[in-house]
Coordinates of C-alpha atoms and ligand atoms in Angstrom, one line a residue:
X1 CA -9.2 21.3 -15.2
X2 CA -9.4 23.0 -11.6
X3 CA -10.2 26.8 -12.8
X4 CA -13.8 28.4 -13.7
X5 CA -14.5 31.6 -14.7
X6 CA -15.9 34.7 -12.4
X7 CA -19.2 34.1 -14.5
X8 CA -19.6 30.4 -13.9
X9 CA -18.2 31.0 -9.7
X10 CA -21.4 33.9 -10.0
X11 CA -23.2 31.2 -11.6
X12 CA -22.9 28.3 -9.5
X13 CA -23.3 30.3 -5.9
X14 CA -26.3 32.1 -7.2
X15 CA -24.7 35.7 -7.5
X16 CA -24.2 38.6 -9.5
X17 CA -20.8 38.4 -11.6
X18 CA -20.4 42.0 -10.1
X19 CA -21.0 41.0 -6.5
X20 CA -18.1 38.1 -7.0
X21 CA -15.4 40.4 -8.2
X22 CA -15.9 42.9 -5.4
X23 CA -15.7 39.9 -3.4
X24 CA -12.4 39.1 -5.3
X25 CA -11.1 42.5 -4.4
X26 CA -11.9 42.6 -1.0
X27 CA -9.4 39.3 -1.0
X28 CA -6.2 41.3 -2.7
X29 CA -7.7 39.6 -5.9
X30 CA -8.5 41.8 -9.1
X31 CA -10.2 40.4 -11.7
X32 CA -12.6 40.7 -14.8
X33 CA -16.0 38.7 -15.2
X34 CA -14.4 36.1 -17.9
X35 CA -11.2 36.2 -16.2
X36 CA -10.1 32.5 -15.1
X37 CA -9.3 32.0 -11.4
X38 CA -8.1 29.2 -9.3
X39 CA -9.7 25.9 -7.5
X40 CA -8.1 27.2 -4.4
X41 CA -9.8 31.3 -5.2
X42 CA -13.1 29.7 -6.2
X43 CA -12.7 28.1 -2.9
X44 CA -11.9 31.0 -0.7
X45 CA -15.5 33.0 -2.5
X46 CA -17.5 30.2 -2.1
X47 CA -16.5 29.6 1.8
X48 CA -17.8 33.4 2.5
X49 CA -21.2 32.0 1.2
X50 CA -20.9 29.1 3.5
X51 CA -21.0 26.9 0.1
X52 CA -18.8 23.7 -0.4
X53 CA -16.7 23.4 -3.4
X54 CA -15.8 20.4 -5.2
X55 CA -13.6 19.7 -8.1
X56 CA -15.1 18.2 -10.8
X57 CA -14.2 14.6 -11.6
X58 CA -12.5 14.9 -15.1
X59 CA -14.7 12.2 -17.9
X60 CA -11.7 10.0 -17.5
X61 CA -11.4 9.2 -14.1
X62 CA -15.0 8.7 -14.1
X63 CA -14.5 6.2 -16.8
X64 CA -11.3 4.5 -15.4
X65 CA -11.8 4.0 -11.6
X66 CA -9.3 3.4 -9.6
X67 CA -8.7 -0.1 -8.7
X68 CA -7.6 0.0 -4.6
X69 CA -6.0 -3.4 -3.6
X70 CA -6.9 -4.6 0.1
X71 CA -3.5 -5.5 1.5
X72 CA -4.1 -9.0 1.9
X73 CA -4.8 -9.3 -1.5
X74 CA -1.2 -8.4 -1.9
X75 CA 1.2 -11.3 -2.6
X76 CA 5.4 -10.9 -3.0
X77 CA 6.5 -10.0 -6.4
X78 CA 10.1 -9.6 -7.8
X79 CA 12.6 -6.5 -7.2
X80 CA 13.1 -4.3 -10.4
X81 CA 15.9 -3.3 -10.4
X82 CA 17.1 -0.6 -13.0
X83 CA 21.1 -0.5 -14.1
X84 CA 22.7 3.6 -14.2
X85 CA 25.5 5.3 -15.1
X86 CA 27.8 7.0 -17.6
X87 CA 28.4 5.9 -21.1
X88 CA 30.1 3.0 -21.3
X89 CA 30.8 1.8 -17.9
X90 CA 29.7 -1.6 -18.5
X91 CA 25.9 -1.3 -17.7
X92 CA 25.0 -3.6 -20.3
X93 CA 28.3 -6.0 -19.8
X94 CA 27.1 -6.4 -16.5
X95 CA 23.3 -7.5 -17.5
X96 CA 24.8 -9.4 -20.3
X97 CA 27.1 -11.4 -18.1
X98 CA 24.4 -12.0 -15.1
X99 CA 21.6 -13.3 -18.2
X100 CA 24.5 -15.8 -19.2
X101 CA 25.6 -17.1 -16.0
X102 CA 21.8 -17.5 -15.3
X103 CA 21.6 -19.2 -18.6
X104 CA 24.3 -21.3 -18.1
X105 CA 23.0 -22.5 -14.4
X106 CA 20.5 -24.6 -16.6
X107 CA 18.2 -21.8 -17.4
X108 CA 15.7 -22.9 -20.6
X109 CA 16.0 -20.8 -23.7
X110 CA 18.8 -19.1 -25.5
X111 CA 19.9 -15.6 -25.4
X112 CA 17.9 -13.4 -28.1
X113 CA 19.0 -9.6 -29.5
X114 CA 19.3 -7.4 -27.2
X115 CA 16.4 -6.6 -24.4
X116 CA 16.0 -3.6 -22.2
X117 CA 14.3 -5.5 -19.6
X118 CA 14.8 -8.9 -18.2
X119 CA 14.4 -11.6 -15.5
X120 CA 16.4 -14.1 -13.8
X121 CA 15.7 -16.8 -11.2
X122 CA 18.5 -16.6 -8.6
X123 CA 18.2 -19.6 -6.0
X124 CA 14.6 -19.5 -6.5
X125 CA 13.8 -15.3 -6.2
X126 CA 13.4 -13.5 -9.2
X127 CA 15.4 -10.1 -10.5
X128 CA 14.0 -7.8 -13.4
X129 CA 16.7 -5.9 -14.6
X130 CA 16.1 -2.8 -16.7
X131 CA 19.2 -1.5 -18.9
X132 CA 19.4 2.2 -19.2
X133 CA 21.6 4.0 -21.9
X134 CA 24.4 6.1 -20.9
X135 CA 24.1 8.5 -23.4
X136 CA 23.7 12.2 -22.6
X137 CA 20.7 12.3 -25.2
X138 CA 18.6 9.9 -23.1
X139 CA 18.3 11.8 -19.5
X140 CA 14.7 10.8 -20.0
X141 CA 14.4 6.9 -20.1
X142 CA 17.2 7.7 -17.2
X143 CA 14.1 9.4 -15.2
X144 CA 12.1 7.0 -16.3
X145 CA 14.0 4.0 -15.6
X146 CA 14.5 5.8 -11.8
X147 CA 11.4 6.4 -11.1
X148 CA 9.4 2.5 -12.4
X149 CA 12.2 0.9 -9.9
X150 CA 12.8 -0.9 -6.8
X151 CA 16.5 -0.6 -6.7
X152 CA 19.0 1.0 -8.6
X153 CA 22.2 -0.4 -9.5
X154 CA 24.9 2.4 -10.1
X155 CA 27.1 1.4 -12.3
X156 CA 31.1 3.6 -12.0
X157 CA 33.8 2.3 -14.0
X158 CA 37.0 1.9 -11.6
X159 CA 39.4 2.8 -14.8
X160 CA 37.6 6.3 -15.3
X161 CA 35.3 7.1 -12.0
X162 CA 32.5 9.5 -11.1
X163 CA 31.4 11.0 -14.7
X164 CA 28.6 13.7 -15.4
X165 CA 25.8 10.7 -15.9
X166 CA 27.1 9.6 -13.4
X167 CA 26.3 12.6 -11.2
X168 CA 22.7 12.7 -13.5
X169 CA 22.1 9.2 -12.5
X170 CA 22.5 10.2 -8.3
X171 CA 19.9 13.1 -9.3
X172 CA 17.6 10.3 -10.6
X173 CA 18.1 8.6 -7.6
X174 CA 17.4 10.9 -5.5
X175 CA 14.5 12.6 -7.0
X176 CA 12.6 9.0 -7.0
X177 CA 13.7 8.2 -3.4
X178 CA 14.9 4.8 -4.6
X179 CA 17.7 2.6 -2.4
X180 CA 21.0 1.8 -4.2
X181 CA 23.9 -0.1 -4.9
X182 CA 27.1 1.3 -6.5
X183 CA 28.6 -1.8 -8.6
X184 CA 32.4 -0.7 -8.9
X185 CA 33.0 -2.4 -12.8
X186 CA 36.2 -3.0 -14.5
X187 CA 38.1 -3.9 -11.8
X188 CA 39.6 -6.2 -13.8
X189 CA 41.6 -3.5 -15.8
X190 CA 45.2 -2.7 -14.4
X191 CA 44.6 0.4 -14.4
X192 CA 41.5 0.1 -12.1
X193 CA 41.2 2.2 -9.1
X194 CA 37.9 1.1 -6.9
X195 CA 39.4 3.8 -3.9
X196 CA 38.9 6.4 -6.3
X197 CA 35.3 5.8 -7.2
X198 CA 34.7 5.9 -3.4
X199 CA 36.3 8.7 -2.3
X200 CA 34.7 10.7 -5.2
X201 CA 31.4 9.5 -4.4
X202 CA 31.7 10.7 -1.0
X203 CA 31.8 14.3 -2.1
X204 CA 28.0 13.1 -3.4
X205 CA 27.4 12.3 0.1
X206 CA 27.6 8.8 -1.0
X207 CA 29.8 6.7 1.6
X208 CA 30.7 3.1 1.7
X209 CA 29.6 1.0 4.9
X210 CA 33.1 0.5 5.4
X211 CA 33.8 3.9 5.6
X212 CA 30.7 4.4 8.5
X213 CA 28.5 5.3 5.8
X214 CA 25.4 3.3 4.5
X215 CA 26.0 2.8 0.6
X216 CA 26.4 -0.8 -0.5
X217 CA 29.9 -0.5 -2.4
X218 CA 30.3 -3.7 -4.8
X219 CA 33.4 -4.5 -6.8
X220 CA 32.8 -6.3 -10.0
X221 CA 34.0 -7.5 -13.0
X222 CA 31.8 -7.6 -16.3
X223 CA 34.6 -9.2 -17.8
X224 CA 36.1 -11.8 -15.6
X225 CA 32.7 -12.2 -13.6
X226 CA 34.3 -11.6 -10.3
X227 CA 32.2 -10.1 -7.6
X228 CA 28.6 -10.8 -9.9
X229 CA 27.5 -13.0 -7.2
X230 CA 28.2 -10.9 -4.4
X231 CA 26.2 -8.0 -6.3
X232 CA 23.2 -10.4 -7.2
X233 CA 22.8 -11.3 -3.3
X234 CA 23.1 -7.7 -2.0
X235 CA 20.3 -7.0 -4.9
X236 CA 18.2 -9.8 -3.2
X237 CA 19.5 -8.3 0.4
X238 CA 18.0 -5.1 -0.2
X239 CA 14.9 -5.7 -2.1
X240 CA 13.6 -8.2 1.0
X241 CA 14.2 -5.1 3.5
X242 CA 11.4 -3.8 1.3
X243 CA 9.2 -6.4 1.1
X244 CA 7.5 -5.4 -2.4
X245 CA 4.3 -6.8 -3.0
X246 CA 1.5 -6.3 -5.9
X247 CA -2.1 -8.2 -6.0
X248 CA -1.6 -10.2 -8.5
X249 CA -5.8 -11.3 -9.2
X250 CA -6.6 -7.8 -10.5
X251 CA -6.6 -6.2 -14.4
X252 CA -3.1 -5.4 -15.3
X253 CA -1.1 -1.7 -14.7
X254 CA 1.8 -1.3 -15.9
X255 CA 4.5 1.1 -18.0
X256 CA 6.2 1.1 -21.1
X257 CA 9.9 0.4 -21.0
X258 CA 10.7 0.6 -24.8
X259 CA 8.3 0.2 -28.1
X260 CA 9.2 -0.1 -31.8
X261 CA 7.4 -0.1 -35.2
X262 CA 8.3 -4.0 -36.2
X263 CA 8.5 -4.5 -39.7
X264 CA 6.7 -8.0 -39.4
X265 CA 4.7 -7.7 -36.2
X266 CA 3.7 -3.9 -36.0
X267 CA 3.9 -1.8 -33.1
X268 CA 5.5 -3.6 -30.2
X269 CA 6.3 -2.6 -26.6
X270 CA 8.2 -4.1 -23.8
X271 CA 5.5 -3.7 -21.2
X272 CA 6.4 -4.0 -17.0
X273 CA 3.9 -5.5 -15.4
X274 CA 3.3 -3.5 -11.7
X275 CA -0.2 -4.6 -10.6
X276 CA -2.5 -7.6 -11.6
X277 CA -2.1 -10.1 -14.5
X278 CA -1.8 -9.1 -17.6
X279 CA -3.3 -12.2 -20.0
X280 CA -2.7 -12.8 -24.4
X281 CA -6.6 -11.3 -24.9
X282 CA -6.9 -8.2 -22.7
X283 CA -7.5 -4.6 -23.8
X284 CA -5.0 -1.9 -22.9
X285 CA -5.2 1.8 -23.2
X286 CA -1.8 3.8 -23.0
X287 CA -2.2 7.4 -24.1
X288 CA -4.4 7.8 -26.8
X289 CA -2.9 4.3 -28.3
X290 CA -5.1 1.0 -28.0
X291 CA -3.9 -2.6 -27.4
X292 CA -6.4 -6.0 -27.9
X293 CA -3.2 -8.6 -27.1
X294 CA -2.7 -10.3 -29.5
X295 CA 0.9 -12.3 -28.3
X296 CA 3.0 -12.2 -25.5
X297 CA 6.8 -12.9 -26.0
X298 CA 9.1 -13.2 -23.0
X299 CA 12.2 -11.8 -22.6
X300 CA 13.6 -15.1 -24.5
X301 CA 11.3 -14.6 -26.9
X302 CA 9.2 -17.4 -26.1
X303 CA 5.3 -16.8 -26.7
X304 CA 3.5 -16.2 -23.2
X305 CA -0.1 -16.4 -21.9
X306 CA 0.0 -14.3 -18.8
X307 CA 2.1 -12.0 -17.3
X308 CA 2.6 -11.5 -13.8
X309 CA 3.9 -8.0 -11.5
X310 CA 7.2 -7.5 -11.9
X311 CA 7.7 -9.3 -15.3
X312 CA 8.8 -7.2 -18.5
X313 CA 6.9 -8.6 -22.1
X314 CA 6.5 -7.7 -25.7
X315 CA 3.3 -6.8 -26.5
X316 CA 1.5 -6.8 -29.7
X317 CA -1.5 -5.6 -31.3
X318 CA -1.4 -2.0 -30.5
X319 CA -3.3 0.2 -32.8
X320 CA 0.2 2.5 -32.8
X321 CA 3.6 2.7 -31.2
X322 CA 2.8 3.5 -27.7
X323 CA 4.9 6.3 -26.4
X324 CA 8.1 4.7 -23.9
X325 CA 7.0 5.8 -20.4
X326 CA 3.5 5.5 -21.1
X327 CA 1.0 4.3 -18.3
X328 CA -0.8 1.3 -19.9
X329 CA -4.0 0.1 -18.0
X330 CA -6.3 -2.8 -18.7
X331 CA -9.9 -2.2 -19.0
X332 CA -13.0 -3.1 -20.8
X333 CA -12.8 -2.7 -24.7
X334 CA -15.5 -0.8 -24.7
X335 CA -14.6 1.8 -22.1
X336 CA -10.5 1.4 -23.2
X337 CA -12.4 2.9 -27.3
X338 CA -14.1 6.0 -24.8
X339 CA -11.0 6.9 -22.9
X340 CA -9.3 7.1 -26.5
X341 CA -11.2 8.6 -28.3
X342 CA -11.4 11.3 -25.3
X343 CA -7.7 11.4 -25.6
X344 CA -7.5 12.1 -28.7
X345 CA -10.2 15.0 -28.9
X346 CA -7.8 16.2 -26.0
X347 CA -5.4 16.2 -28.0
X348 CA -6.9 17.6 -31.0
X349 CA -7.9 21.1 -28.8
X350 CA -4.7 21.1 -27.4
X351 CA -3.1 21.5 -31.3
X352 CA -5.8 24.1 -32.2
X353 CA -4.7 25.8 -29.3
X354 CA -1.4 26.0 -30.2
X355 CA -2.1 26.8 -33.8
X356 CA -4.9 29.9 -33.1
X357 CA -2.5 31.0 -30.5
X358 CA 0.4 31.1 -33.8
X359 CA -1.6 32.6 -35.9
X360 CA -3.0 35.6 -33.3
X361 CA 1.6 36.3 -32.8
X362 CA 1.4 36.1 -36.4
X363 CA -1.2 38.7 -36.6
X364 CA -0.2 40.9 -34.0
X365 CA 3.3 40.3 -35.6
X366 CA 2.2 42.5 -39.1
X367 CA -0.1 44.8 -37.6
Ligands
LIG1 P1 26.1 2.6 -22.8 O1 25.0 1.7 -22.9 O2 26.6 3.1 -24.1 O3 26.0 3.8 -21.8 O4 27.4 1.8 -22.3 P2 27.4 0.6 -21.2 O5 27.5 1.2 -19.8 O6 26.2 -0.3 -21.4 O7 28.8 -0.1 -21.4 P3 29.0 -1.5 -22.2 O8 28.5 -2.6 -21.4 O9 28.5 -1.3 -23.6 O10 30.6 -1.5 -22.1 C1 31.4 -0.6 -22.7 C2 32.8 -1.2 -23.0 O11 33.4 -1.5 -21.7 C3 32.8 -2.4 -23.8 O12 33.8 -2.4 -24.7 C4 32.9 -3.5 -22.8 O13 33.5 -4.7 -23.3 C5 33.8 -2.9 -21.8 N1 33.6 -3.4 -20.4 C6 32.5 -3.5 -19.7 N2 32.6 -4.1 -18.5 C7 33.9 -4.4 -18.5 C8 34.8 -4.9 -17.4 O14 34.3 -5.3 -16.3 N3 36.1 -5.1 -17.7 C9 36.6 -4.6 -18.9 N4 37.9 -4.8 -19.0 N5 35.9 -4.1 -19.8 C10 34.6 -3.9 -19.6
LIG2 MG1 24.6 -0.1 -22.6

């Protein structure tokens, strides 16, 4: 943490605690000696003594540095592109039918239960897909889903139109600065009315091309398949503009998308790769969980050595079910059993906090 008490300030500049609080008043500041102030206050006092401050390095950074990539380490990797919108507009028809079609153009391997992240080769480029629910109750993997992508596909149904996760979905957007592509589903359905979807989007500020605006509009069908290709090559249109790249020849960083307790594997998570190359073997911290890899499964469920940026696997041998969101990082065993064990002391004070802080309202409470 960034604070220090009056006392410690005193201490470190070589002063009376006294002498530092008058200082503190003199700057509109009052405070007692044990009072906690401020990195940028602690700055402030320590200028008038001509002294430098620096914030501490917390154990953990110390124990996990950094990893900075030289740009021409950096090699292309694959657009991830995260599917939004309100409940049952066809987010998951829509990956469903573009993993079939893939299948179908000779893809190996089978379709396998349900996945909530994927890739596909399209004319020799890749596309990770992430499916996001629609339900209200899950605002969070929505944020999540935003903010670990490239893209974002918008998903509106043309029989029903702009709906409130729909309008959660263009927060999510915009909150994670993120370029994307309203797909216009169901248009299929007699009752379908793609006009509608644009003209309500355009109170969003959210205007087609064709209308002078610069929002990729894209009529499809989950059903009947009609307009999928169009929306895979304005995925691919987009995501060169950006020219993503990761350095591949480094330890793996990456994020959970989804994690289970298995009843014959244990803990597993869908981990997305975002830097480096994750390999069957490494050691992975996320929170104050632990991971020696023991197997990789892709998203067909076929066992994997490696995994590169950009690609979404199972992973097991976690010590628990690590938390969906979670940053996972691959490090040294030795240093990955620190950082946990860190972590969990962490978390340890931050319950006894919580608890002694219960039981002084519970004492003030019958006094
Ligand atoms: P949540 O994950 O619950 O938010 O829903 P979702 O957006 O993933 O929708 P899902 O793919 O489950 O589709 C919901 C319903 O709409 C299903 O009954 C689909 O069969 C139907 N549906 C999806 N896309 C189309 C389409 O293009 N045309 C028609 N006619 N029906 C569709
Ligand atoms: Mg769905």
């Amino acid at each position: 943490e960034d604070n220090i008490t009056v006392r410690e300030l005193a201490e470190k500049l070589n002063k009376t605690p006294a002498e530092i609080v008058k200082k503190l008043m003199e700057l509109g500041t009052m405070a007692s000696i044990n009072q906690v102030i401020d990195f940028d206050t602690a700055e402030i006092v320590a200028s008038l003594y001509e002294v430098k401050v620096q914030r501490e390095i917390p154990e953990e950074e110390k124990l996990l540095q950094e990893i900075v990539d030289d740009e021409s380490q950096l090699k292309p990797r694959p657009p991830v592109v995260t599917v939004m919108g309100h409940v049952d507009h066809g987010k998951t028809s829509l990956l469903d039918r573009i993993r079939k079609s893939n299948v179908a153009l000779g893809e190996a391997g089978g379709i396998t239960q349900h996945i909530g992240a994927y890739q596909v080769n399209i004319n020799d480029s890749k596309i990770t897909f992430i499916d996001t629910p629609g339900h209200e109750a899950f605002t969070a993997m929505r944020a999540r889903g935003a903010n670990v992508t490239d893209i974002v596909v918008l998903v509106v149904a043309a029989d029903d139109g702009v709906m409130p996760q729909t309008v959660e979905a263009i927060n999510h957007i915009r909150a994670a600065g993120v370029p994307f592509i309203v797909a216009v589903n169901k248009i299929d359905k007699p009752e379908a009315n793609p006009e509608r979807v644009m003209q309500q989007l355009t109170e969003y500020n959210i205007v087609p091309e064709e209308w002078g605006g610069d929002t990729i509009f894209v009529p499809v069908s989950a059903k009947t398949g009609q307009g999928i290709d169009n929306l895979l090559e304005m995925i691919l249109l987009v995501a060169e503009m950006q020219e993503l790249k990761a350095n591949p020849d480094r330890p793996a960083e990456g994020v959970v998308i989804e994690s289970k307790l298995d009843k014959g594997r244990g803990p597993v998570a869908t981990v997305l790769v975002q830097k480096g190359t994750l390999h069957v073997g490494d050691c992975l911290v996320c929170g104050s969980n632990m991971c020696k890899v023991r197997a990789m499964m892709d998203d067909k469920g076929r066992r994997v050595e490696k995994a590169l940026p950009s690609m979404p696997v199972e992973v097991m041998g976690w010590s628990d079910v690590p938390e969906a969101g979670g940053k996972v990082i691959a490090c040294d065993e030795k240093i990955a059993k620190q950082i946990v064990e860190l972590r969990l002391n962490e978390k340890k004070l931050e319950e006894q906090k919580k608890s002694s802080r219960v039981s002084l309202d519970e004492f003030f409470k019958h006094m």
